[in-house]
PDB file of C-alpha atoms in Angstrom:
ATOM      1  CA  MET A 245      -8.928  -8.838  16.327  1.00 51.00           C
ATOM      2  CA  ASP A 246      -7.998  -7.419  12.956  1.00 61.00           C
ATOM      3  CA  ALA A 247      -6.289 -10.197  10.999  1.00 58.00           C
ATOM      4  CA  THR A 248      -4.628  -7.703   8.664  1.00 64.00           C
ATOM      5  CA  VAL A 249      -2.115  -6.715  11.358  1.00 80.00           C
ATOM      6  CA  LEU A 250      -0.660 -10.224  11.557  1.00 83.00           C
ATOM      7  CA  SER A 251       1.359 -11.755   8.735  1.00 82.00           C
ATOM      8  CA  ASP A 252       0.529 -15.298   7.642  1.00 83.00           C
ATOM      9  CA  THR A 253       4.169 -16.174   8.295  1.00 86.00           C
ATOM     10  CA  ALA A 254       4.408 -14.707  11.828  1.00 92.00           C
ATOM     11  CA  PRO A 255       5.931 -17.339  14.164  1.00 95.00           C
ATOM     12  CA  LEU A 256       3.872 -16.117  17.137  1.00 97.00           C
ATOM     13  CA  ASP A 257       0.678 -14.154  17.682  1.00 96.00           C
ATOM     14  CA  LEU A 258       1.519 -11.499  20.279  1.00 97.00           C
ATOM     15  CA  ARG A 259      -1.629  -9.465  19.797  1.00 96.00           C
ATOM     16  CA  LEU A 260      -3.519  -8.394  22.889  1.00 97.00           C
ATOM     17  CA  SER A 261      -7.087  -9.427  23.647  1.00 97.00           C
ATOM     18  CA  PRO A 262      -9.726  -6.724  23.089  1.00 96.00           C
ATOM     19  CA  ASP A 263      -9.847  -6.016  26.838  1.00 98.00           C
ATOM     20  CA  GLU A 264      -6.059  -5.934  27.115  1.00 98.00           C
ATOM     21  CA  LEU A 265      -5.826  -3.628  24.137  1.00 98.00           C
ATOM     22  CA  GLU A 266      -8.367  -1.190  25.583  1.00 98.00           C
ATOM     23  CA  THR A 267      -6.621  -1.244  28.960  1.00 98.00           C
ATOM     24  CA  THR A 268      -3.239  -0.652  27.304  1.00 98.00           C
ATOM     25  CA  ARG A 269      -4.585   2.239  25.272  1.00 98.00           C
ATOM     26  CA  ASP A 270      -6.144   3.878  28.339  1.00 98.00           C
ATOM     27  CA  HIS A 271      -2.953   3.317  30.322  1.00 98.00           C
ATOM     28  CA  ILE A 272      -0.787   5.058  27.722  1.00 98.00           C
ATOM     29  CA  VAL A 273      -3.220   7.951  27.398  1.00 98.00           C
ATOM     30  CA  GLU A 274      -3.226   8.482  31.173  1.00 98.00           C
ATOM     31  CA  PHE A 275       0.567   8.157  31.211  1.00 98.00           C
ATOM     32  CA  LEU A 276       0.895  10.927  28.645  1.00 98.00           C
ATOM     33  CA  ARG A 277      -1.435  13.218  30.548  1.00 98.00           C
ATOM     34  CA  SER A 278       0.442  12.561  33.778  1.00 98.00           C
ATOM     35  CA  VAL A 279       3.906  13.119  32.304  1.00 98.00           C
ATOM     36  CA  VAL A 280       2.902  16.414  30.687  1.00 98.00           C
ATOM     37  CA  ASP A 281       1.030  17.595  33.779  1.00 98.00           C
ATOM     38  CA  ASP A 282       3.840  16.652  36.169  1.00 98.00           C
ATOM     39  CA  ALA A 283       6.309  18.597  34.037  1.00 98.00           C
ATOM     40  CA  GLY A 284       4.084  21.674  33.995  1.00 98.00           C
ATOM     41  CA  ALA A 285       4.275  21.526  30.198  1.00 98.00           C
ATOM     42  CA  ASP A 286       1.784  22.915  27.708  1.00 98.00           C
ATOM     43  CA  GLY A 287       1.693  19.873  25.440  1.00 98.00           C
ATOM     44  CA  ALA A 288       3.954  17.689  23.350  1.00 98.00           C
ATOM     45  CA  VAL A 289       6.187  17.744  20.285  1.00 98.00           C
ATOM     46  CA  LEU A 290       7.060  14.734  18.159  1.00 98.00           C
ATOM     47  CA  GLY A 291       8.831  14.039  14.919  1.00 97.00           C
ATOM     48  CA  LEU A 292       6.558  12.615  12.231  1.00 96.00           C
ATOM     49  CA  SER A 293       8.198  10.208   9.795  1.00 93.00           C
ATOM     50  CA  GLY A 294       5.194   8.694   8.056  1.00 92.00           C
ATOM     51  CA  GLY A 295       5.888   5.361   9.774  1.00 92.00           C
ATOM     52  CA  ILE A 296       3.579   3.397  12.016  1.00 95.00           C
ATOM     53  CA  ASP A 297       5.372   4.190  15.277  1.00 96.00           C
ATOM     54  CA  SER A 298       5.250   7.978  15.036  1.00 97.00           C
ATOM     55  CA  THR A 299       1.730   7.749  13.610  1.00 97.00           C
ATOM     56  CA  THR A 300       0.548   5.706  16.586  1.00 98.00           C
ATOM     57  CA  VAL A 301       2.188   8.044  19.100  1.00 98.00           C
ATOM     58  CA  ALA A 302       0.595  11.038  17.361  1.00 98.00           C
ATOM     59  CA  HIS A 303      -2.855   9.453  17.669  1.00 98.00           C
ATOM     60  CA  LEU A 304      -2.281   8.653  21.335  1.00 98.00           C
ATOM     61  CA  ALA A 305      -1.000  12.168  22.039  1.00 98.00           C
ATOM     62  CA  VAL A 306      -4.059  13.744  20.449  1.00 98.00           C
ATOM     63  CA  GLU A 307      -6.344  11.485  22.477  1.00 98.00           C
ATOM     64  CA  ALA A 308      -4.480  12.360  25.672  1.00 98.00           C
ATOM     65  CA  LEU A 309      -3.796  16.059  25.188  1.00 98.00           C
ATOM     66  CA  GLY A 310      -6.091  17.320  22.435  1.00 98.00           C
ATOM     67  CA  PRO A 311      -4.946  18.279  18.925  1.00 98.00           C
ATOM     68  CA  GLU A 312      -4.357  21.876  19.935  1.00 98.00           C
ATOM     69  CA  ASN A 313      -1.607  20.763  22.332  1.00 98.00           C
ATOM     70  CA  VAL A 314       0.347  18.528  19.955  1.00 98.00           C
ATOM     71  CA  HIS A 315       2.963  19.859  17.507  1.00 98.00           C
ATOM     72  CA  GLY A 316       4.372  17.640  14.773  1.00 98.00           C
ATOM     73  CA  VAL A 317       7.688  18.231  13.034  1.00 98.00           C
ATOM     74  CA  VAL A 318       8.333  16.665   9.632  1.00 96.00           C
ATOM     75  CA  MET A 319      12.070  16.695   8.918  1.00 95.00           C
ATOM     76  CA  PRO A 320      13.003  15.356   5.476  1.00 93.00           C
ATOM     77  CA  SER A 321      16.526  14.918   4.192  1.00 91.00           C
ATOM     78  CA  GLU A 322      17.674  14.042   0.702  1.00 90.00           C
ATOM     79  CA  VAL A 323      17.471  10.316   1.484  1.00 81.00           C
ATOM     80  CA  ASN A 324      13.824  10.408   2.559  1.00 76.00           C
ATOM     81  CA  THR A 325      11.189   9.280   0.094  1.00 71.00           C
ATOM     82  CA  ASP A 326       8.471  11.666  -0.985  1.00 74.00           C
ATOM     83  CA  ARG A 327       5.886   9.057  -0.018  1.00 74.00           C
ATOM     84  CA  ASN A 328       7.000   8.911   3.606  1.00 71.00           C
ATOM     85  CA  MET A 329       7.044  12.668   3.965  1.00 80.00           C
ATOM     86  CA  SER A 330       3.626  12.878   2.334  1.00 90.00           C
ATOM     87  CA  ASP A 331       2.341  10.241   4.761  1.00 92.00           C
ATOM     88  CA  ALA A 332       3.753  12.226   7.684  1.00 93.00           C
ATOM     89  CA  GLU A 333       1.904  15.343   6.582  1.00 95.00           C
ATOM     90  CA  ARG A 334      -1.243  13.304   5.969  1.00 95.00           C
ATOM     91  CA  VAL A 335      -1.167  12.064   9.568  1.00 96.00           C
ATOM     92  CA  ALA A 336      -0.821  15.604  10.915  1.00 97.00           C
ATOM     93  CA  GLU A 337      -3.623  16.907   8.728  1.00 96.00           C
ATOM     94  CA  ASP A 338      -5.951  14.012   9.536  1.00 96.00           C
ATOM     95  CA  LEU A 339      -5.406  14.604  13.250  1.00 98.00           C
ATOM     96  CA  GLY A 340      -5.745  18.366  12.949  1.00 98.00           C
ATOM     97  CA  ILE A 341      -2.470  19.137  14.709  1.00 98.00           C
ATOM     98  CA  GLU A 342      -0.069  21.969  14.017  1.00 98.00           C
ATOM     99  CA  TYR A 343       2.962  20.823  12.089  1.00 97.00           C
ATOM    100  CA  ASP A 344       6.038  22.237  10.416  1.00 97.00           C
ATOM    101  CA  VAL A 345       8.172  20.867   7.604  1.00 96.00           C
ATOM    102  CA  VAL A 346      11.862  21.547   8.216  1.00 96.00           C
ATOM    103  CA  GLU A 347      14.353  20.515   5.529  1.00 96.00           C
ATOM    104  CA  ILE A 348      17.340  19.150   7.433  1.00 96.00           C
ATOM    105  CA  GLN A 349      19.715  18.544   4.520  1.00 95.00           C
ATOM    106  CA  PRO A 350      21.330  22.013   4.774  1.00 97.00           C
ATOM    107  CA  ILE A 351      21.853  21.476   8.511  1.00 97.00           C
ATOM    108  CA  ALA A 352      23.394  18.041   7.970  1.00 96.00           C
ATOM    109  CA  GLU A 353      25.657  19.427   5.246  1.00 97.00           C
ATOM    110  CA  THR A 354      27.279  21.753   7.769  1.00 98.00           C
ATOM    111  CA  PHE A 355      28.394  18.701   9.730  1.00 97.00           C
ATOM    112  CA  PHE A 356      29.615  16.943   6.596  1.00 97.00           C
ATOM    113  CA  ASP A 357      31.555  20.047   5.582  1.00 97.00           C
ATOM    114  CA  ALA A 358      33.030  20.378   9.061  1.00 98.00           C
ATOM    115  CA  PHE A 359      34.382  16.801   9.006  1.00 97.00           C
ATOM    116  CA  PRO A 360      34.430  15.671   5.364  1.00 97.00           C
ATOM    117  CA  GLU A 361      36.450  12.542   6.171  1.00 96.00           C
ATOM    118  CA  ALA A 362      33.247  10.970   7.568  1.00 96.00           C
ATOM    119  CA  ALA A 363      30.772  12.331   5.048  1.00 93.00           C
ATOM    120  CA  ASP A 364      30.827   9.141   2.987  1.00 93.00           C
ATOM    121  CA  ASP A 365      30.407   6.868   6.006  1.00 95.00           C
ATOM    122  CA  GLN A 366      26.844   5.632   5.542  1.00 91.00           C
ATOM    123  CA  VAL A 367      26.098   4.897   9.197  1.00 92.00           C
ATOM    124  CA  ALA A 368      27.840   7.979  10.573  1.00 95.00           C
ATOM    125  CA  ALA A 369      26.033  10.240   8.097  1.00 95.00           C
ATOM    126  CA  GLY A 370      22.722   8.524   8.806  1.00 93.00           C
ATOM    127  CA  ASN A 371      23.157   9.185  12.511  1.00 95.00           C
ATOM    128  CA  VAL A 372      23.767  12.868  11.770  1.00 97.00           C
ATOM    129  CA  TYR A 373      20.302  13.080  10.230  1.00 96.00           C
ATOM    130  CA  VAL A 374      18.716  11.369  13.233  1.00 96.00           C
ATOM    131  CA  ARG A 375      20.517  13.509  15.789  1.00 97.00           C
ATOM    132  CA  THR A 376      19.683  16.681  13.874  1.00 97.00           C
ATOM    133  CA  ARG A 377      16.006  15.772  14.172  1.00 97.00           C
ATOM    134  CA  GLY A 378      16.443  15.295  17.911  1.00 97.00           C
ATOM    135  CA  VAL A 379      17.923  18.776  18.304  1.00 98.00           C
ATOM    136  CA  LEU A 380      15.100  20.326  16.280  1.00 98.00           C
ATOM    137  CA  ASN A 381      12.445  18.513  18.308  1.00 98.00           C
ATOM    138  CA  TYR A 382      13.891  19.982  21.491  1.00 98.00           C
ATOM    139  CA  PHE A 383      14.305  23.417  19.925  1.00 98.00           C
ATOM    140  CA  VAL A 384      10.580  23.520  19.191  1.00 98.00           C
ATOM    141  CA  ALA A 385       9.648  21.938  22.523  1.00 98.00           C
ATOM    142  CA  ASN A 386      11.756  24.347  24.580  1.00 98.00           C
ATOM    143  CA  ALA A 387      10.329  27.346  22.769  1.00 98.00           C
ATOM    144  CA  GLU A 388       6.746  26.179  23.355  1.00 98.00           C
ATOM    145  CA  ASN A 389       7.129  24.696  26.860  1.00 98.00           C
ATOM    146  CA  LYS A 390       6.307  21.227  25.561  1.00 98.00           C
ATOM    147  CA  LEU A 391       7.751  17.752  26.076  1.00 98.00           C
ATOM    148  CA  VAL A 392       9.342  15.655  23.343  1.00 98.00           C
ATOM    149  CA  LEU A 393       7.624  12.323  22.757  1.00 98.00           C
ATOM    150  CA  GLY A 394       9.648   9.319  21.682  1.00 98.00           C
ATOM    151  CA  THR A 395       8.274   7.015  19.025  1.00 97.00           C
ATOM    152  CA  GLY A 396      10.362   3.901  19.696  1.00 95.00           C
ATOM    153  CA  ASN A 397       8.777   0.523  20.474  1.00 97.00           C
ATOM    154  CA  ARG A 398       9.986  -2.338  22.680  1.00 97.00           C
ATOM    155  CA  SER A 399      11.453  -4.310  19.784  1.00 96.00           C
ATOM    156  CA  GLU A 400      13.681  -1.377  18.800  1.00 95.00           C
ATOM    157  CA  ALA A 401      14.679  -0.568  22.371  1.00 95.00           C
ATOM    158  CA  MET A 402      15.726  -4.129  23.179  1.00 96.00           C
ATOM    159  CA  THR A 403      17.804  -4.566  20.039  1.00 95.00           C
ATOM    160  CA  GLY A 404      19.346  -1.094  20.127  1.00 94.00           C
ATOM    161  CA  TYR A 405      17.698  -0.172  16.863  1.00 93.00           C
ATOM    162  CA  PHE A 406      17.887   3.539  17.534  1.00 94.00           C
ATOM    163  CA  THR A 407      20.500   6.267  17.419  1.00 95.00           C
ATOM    164  CA  LYS A 408      22.041   7.150  20.744  1.00 94.00           C
ATOM    165  CA  TYR A 409      21.200  10.785  21.538  1.00 95.00           C
ATOM    166  CA  GLY A 410      19.069  10.857  18.393  1.00 96.00           C
ATOM    167  CA  ASP A 411      15.602   9.342  18.142  1.00 94.00           C
ATOM    168  CA  GLN A 412      15.837   8.311  21.805  1.00 93.00           C
ATOM    169  CA  ALA A 413      16.713  11.818  22.955  1.00 95.00           C
ATOM    170  CA  VAL A 414      13.188  12.234  24.321  1.00 98.00           C
ATOM    171  CA  ASP A 415      11.225  12.905  27.484  1.00 98.00           C
ATOM    172  CA  CYS A 416       9.155   9.721  27.419  1.00 98.00           C
ATOM    173  CA  ASN A 417       8.383   6.668  25.289  1.00 98.00           C
ATOM    174  CA  PRO A 418       4.614   6.105  25.114  1.00 98.00           C
ATOM    175  CA  ILE A 419       4.831   2.838  23.126  1.00 98.00           C
ATOM    176  CA  GLY A 420       8.114   1.707  24.641  1.00 97.00           C
ATOM    177  CA  ASN A 421       6.551  -1.425  26.173  1.00 98.00           C
ATOM    178  CA  LEU A 422       4.870  -2.657  22.990  1.00 98.00           C
ATOM    179  CA  TYR A 423       6.338  -5.073  20.473  1.00 97.00           C
ATOM    180  CA  LYS A 424       6.057  -3.930  16.852  1.00 95.00           C
ATOM    181  CA  GLN A 425       3.205  -6.368  16.236  1.00 95.00           C
ATOM    182  CA  GLN A 426       1.271  -4.825  19.124  1.00 97.00           C
ATOM    183  CA  VAL A 427       1.939  -1.305  17.839  1.00 97.00           C
ATOM    184  CA  ARG A 428       0.328  -2.294  14.536  1.00 96.00           C
ATOM    185  CA  GLN A 429      -2.625  -3.760  16.406  1.00 97.00           C
ATOM    186  CA  LEU A 430      -3.102  -0.629  18.508  1.00 98.00           C
ATOM    187  CA  ALA A 431      -2.805   1.604  15.453  1.00 97.00           C
ATOM    188  CA  ALA A 432      -5.473  -0.378  13.618  1.00 96.00           C
ATOM    189  CA  ALA A 433      -7.755  -0.165  16.650  1.00 97.00           C
ATOM    190  CA  MET A 434      -7.323   3.614  16.694  1.00 97.00           C
ATOM    191  CA  GLY A 435      -8.418   3.901  13.089  1.00 96.00           C
ATOM    192  CA  VAL A 436      -5.050   4.305  11.381  1.00 96.00           C
ATOM    193  CA  GLU A 437      -5.394   3.432   7.702  1.00 92.00           C
ATOM    194  CA  GLU A 438      -4.199  -0.020   6.650  1.00 91.00           C
ATOM    195  CA  ASP A 439      -1.544   1.256   4.234  1.00 90.00           C
ATOM    196  CA  LEU A 440       0.195   2.913   7.185  1.00 92.00           C
ATOM    197  CA  VAL A 441      -0.390   0.013   9.577  1.00 93.00           C
ATOM    198  CA  MET A 442       1.276  -2.500   7.248  1.00 88.00           C
ATOM    199  CA  LYS A 443       3.881  -0.187   5.732  1.00 86.00           C
ATOM    200  CA  THR A 444       7.439  -1.535   5.460  1.00 79.00           C
ATOM    201  CA  PRO A 445       9.362  -0.023   8.394  1.00 75.00           C
ATOM    202  CA  SER A 446      12.346   2.167   7.573  1.00 64.00           C
ATOM    203  CA  ALA A 447      14.337   4.700   9.558  1.00 58.00           C
ATOM    204  CA  GLU A 448      15.515   6.017   6.151  1.00 62.00           C
ATOM    205  CA  MET A 449      19.021   6.717   7.391  1.00 64.00           C
ATOM    206  CA  TRP A 450      20.276   6.258   3.844  1.00 52.00           C
ATOM    207  CA  GLU A 451      18.741   5.690   0.439  1.00 65.00           C
ATOM    208  CA  GLY A 452      16.959   2.345   0.164  1.00 57.00           C
ATOM    209  CA  HIS A 453      17.329   1.677   3.885  1.00 53.00           C
ATOM    210  CA  SER A 454      14.875  -0.652   5.616  1.00 65.00           C
ATOM    211  CA  ASP A 455      14.834  -1.763   9.255  1.00 63.00           C
ATOM    212  CA  GLU A 456      14.396  -5.442   8.505  1.00 72.00           C
ATOM    213  CA  ASP A 457      17.189  -5.594   5.920  1.00 74.00           C
ATOM    214  CA  GLU A 458      19.630  -4.002   8.337  1.00 74.00           C
ATOM    215  CA  MET A 459      18.650  -6.235  11.257  1.00 83.00           C
ATOM    216  CA  GLY A 460      18.647  -9.357   9.128  1.00 83.00           C
ATOM    217  CA  LEU A 461      15.161 -10.568  10.048  1.00 91.00           C
ATOM    218  CA  ASP A 462      11.579  -9.355   9.918  1.00 91.00           C
ATOM    219  CA  TYR A 463       9.805  -7.744  12.872  1.00 92.00           C
ATOM    220  CA  ASP A 464       7.367 -10.631  13.436  1.00 94.00           C
ATOM    221  CA  THR A 465      10.279 -13.049  13.831  1.00 95.00           C
ATOM    222  CA  LEU A 466      12.190 -10.560  15.966  1.00 96.00           C
ATOM    223  CA  ASP A 467       9.175 -10.005  18.225  1.00 97.00           C
ATOM    224  CA  ALA A 468       8.624 -13.728  18.666  1.00 98.00           C
ATOM    225  CA  ILE A 469      12.242 -14.452  19.630  1.00 98.00           C
ATOM    226  CA  LEU A 470      12.350 -11.493  22.002  1.00 98.00           C
ATOM    227  CA  ALA A 471       9.117 -12.565  23.688  1.00 98.00           C
ATOM    228  CA  MET A 472       9.960 -16.263  24.026  1.00 98.00           C
ATOM    229  CA  HIS A 473      13.737 -16.304  24.493  1.00 98.00           C
ATOM    230  CA  VAL A 474      14.995 -12.899  25.670  1.00 98.00           C
ATOM    231  CA  ASP A 475      12.009 -11.729  27.713  1.00 97.00           C
ATOM    232  CA  GLY A 476      10.666 -15.251  28.122  1.00 97.00           C
ATOM    233  CA  PRO A 477      11.926 -18.483  29.678  1.00 97.00           C
ATOM    234  CA  LEU A 478      12.635 -20.646  26.630  1.00 98.00           C
ATOM    235  CA  SER A 479      16.130 -21.874  25.842  1.00 98.00           C
ATOM    236  CA  LYS A 480      17.547 -21.437  22.359  1.00 98.00           C
ATOM    237  CA  SER A 481      16.676 -24.983  21.347  1.00 98.00           C
ATOM    238  CA  ALA A 482      13.161 -24.710  22.765  1.00 98.00           C
ATOM    239  CA  THR A 483      12.676 -21.379  20.970  1.00 98.00           C
ATOM    240  CA  VAL A 484      13.748 -22.932  17.679  1.00 98.00           C
ATOM    241  CA  ASP A 485      11.385 -25.883  18.172  1.00 98.00           C
ATOM    242  CA  HIS A 486       8.427 -23.812  19.394  1.00 97.00           C
ATOM    243  CA  LEU A 487       8.612 -21.007  16.842  1.00 97.00           C
ATOM    244  CA  GLY A 488      10.047 -22.817  13.838  1.00 97.00           C
ATOM    245  CA  VAL A 489      12.870 -20.282  13.547  1.00 96.00           C
ATOM    246  CA  THR A 490      16.536 -21.057  12.989  1.00 96.00           C
ATOM    247  CA  GLU A 491      19.351 -21.079  15.516  1.00 97.00           C
ATOM    248  CA  ALA A 492      21.042 -18.381  13.454  1.00 96.00           C
ATOM    249  CA  GLN A 493      18.000 -16.118  13.849  1.00 96.00           C
ATOM    250  CA  VAL A 494      17.975 -16.607  17.629  1.00 97.00           C
ATOM    251  CA  ASP A 495      21.716 -15.919  17.754  1.00 97.00           C
ATOM    252  CA  ARG A 496      21.226 -12.755  15.698  1.00 96.00           C
ATOM    253  CA  VAL A 497      18.607 -11.398  18.093  1.00 97.00           C
ATOM    254  CA  VAL A 498      20.774 -12.173  21.122  1.00 97.00           C
ATOM    255  CA  GLU A 499      23.713 -10.484  19.383  1.00 96.00           C
ATOM    256  CA  LEU A 500      21.618  -7.345  18.802  1.00 96.00           C
ATOM    257  CA  VAL A 501      20.401  -7.274  22.408  1.00 97.00           C
ATOM    258  CA  ASP A 502      23.821  -7.873  23.969  1.00 97.00           C
ATOM    259  CA  GLY A 503      25.643  -5.506  21.634  1.00 96.00           C
ATOM    260  CA  SER A 504      23.312  -2.617  22.395  1.00 96.00           C
ATOM    261  CA  GLU A 505      23.258  -2.936  26.187  1.00 96.00           C
ATOM    262  CA  HIS A 506      25.163   0.346  26.562  1.00 94.00           C
ATOM    263  CA  LYS A 507      22.368   2.213  24.785  1.00 94.00           C
ATOM    264  CA  ARG A 508      19.856   1.356  27.497  1.00 93.00           C
ATOM    265  CA  HIS A 509      21.812   2.867  30.396  1.00 92.00           C
ATOM    266  CA  MET A 510      23.194   6.189  31.471  1.00 90.00           C
ATOM    267  CA  PRO A 511      26.827   6.702  30.410  1.00 92.00           C
ATOM    268  CA  PRO A 512      29.032   4.871  32.928  1.00 91.00           C
ATOM    269  CA  ALA A 513      31.419   6.516  35.348  1.00 93.00           C
ATOM    270  CA  PRO A 514      34.157   4.917  37.450  1.00 94.00           C
ATOM    271  CA  GLU A 515      33.079   3.480  40.778  1.00 94.00           C
ATOM    272  CA  PRO A 516      33.582   6.091  43.505  1.00 94.00           C
ATOM    273  CA  LEU A 517      36.777   5.675  45.505  1.00 95.00           C
ATOM    274  CA  ASP A 518      36.590   5.320  49.265  1.00 91.00           C
ATOM    275  CA  ILE A 519      39.215   7.944  50.067  1.00 88.00           C
TER     276      ILE A 519
END
């Protein structure tokens, strides 16, 4: 296994064995083919951010569907760094897929102008950018009879680290069962360059934004607590002892999971009346 995809400070090694990794890769590729075929679609569309998740999904989509059937959309706003957008284009060009660059700032500004009272709300404005990208992904996909691929991983899904009706407004989630550490491992195995594999994750919802700063802990620690305490059988005290993490870190992960439960379900309706 490639040691570069695991930090020296990671509390737990969640990487798959070589056989498990190959089986997982084949399983996702077959899943993508099946989903597209069952829908009678002509391929797939995905937003490219320059991050490891969208990069990994793009590689898997090309392996499953062929580059001619994958369309990438790069959607920068004024808060996105030039480096990330350049990385997104690099991924598309390296894979040989069609891609478009759509500046979304003018679109977002129409929302800010329509309700200026919220324009300075950092989170609300950040979600506008994310939801605008979701609409554009579907606009392209509908026009080309393609499906929209999600780029979220298991760590994000469990903690609610996504925008409702934004980056999870998708037709399927190819890497939705993989912890972030495993996404890095799979990306490295598929030949993704190390600078992308180990890049600091950021949804870039506002200037200077990073995933780990907002969540309050790094992905390796998050993955370990999710695997051992939330998905796994260990109590809080056993998790602290086994992983060498703090009680506050375990509490933070549980808070994120519990507070985002509504994001992982269809919108609720009242129970039907027996009348």
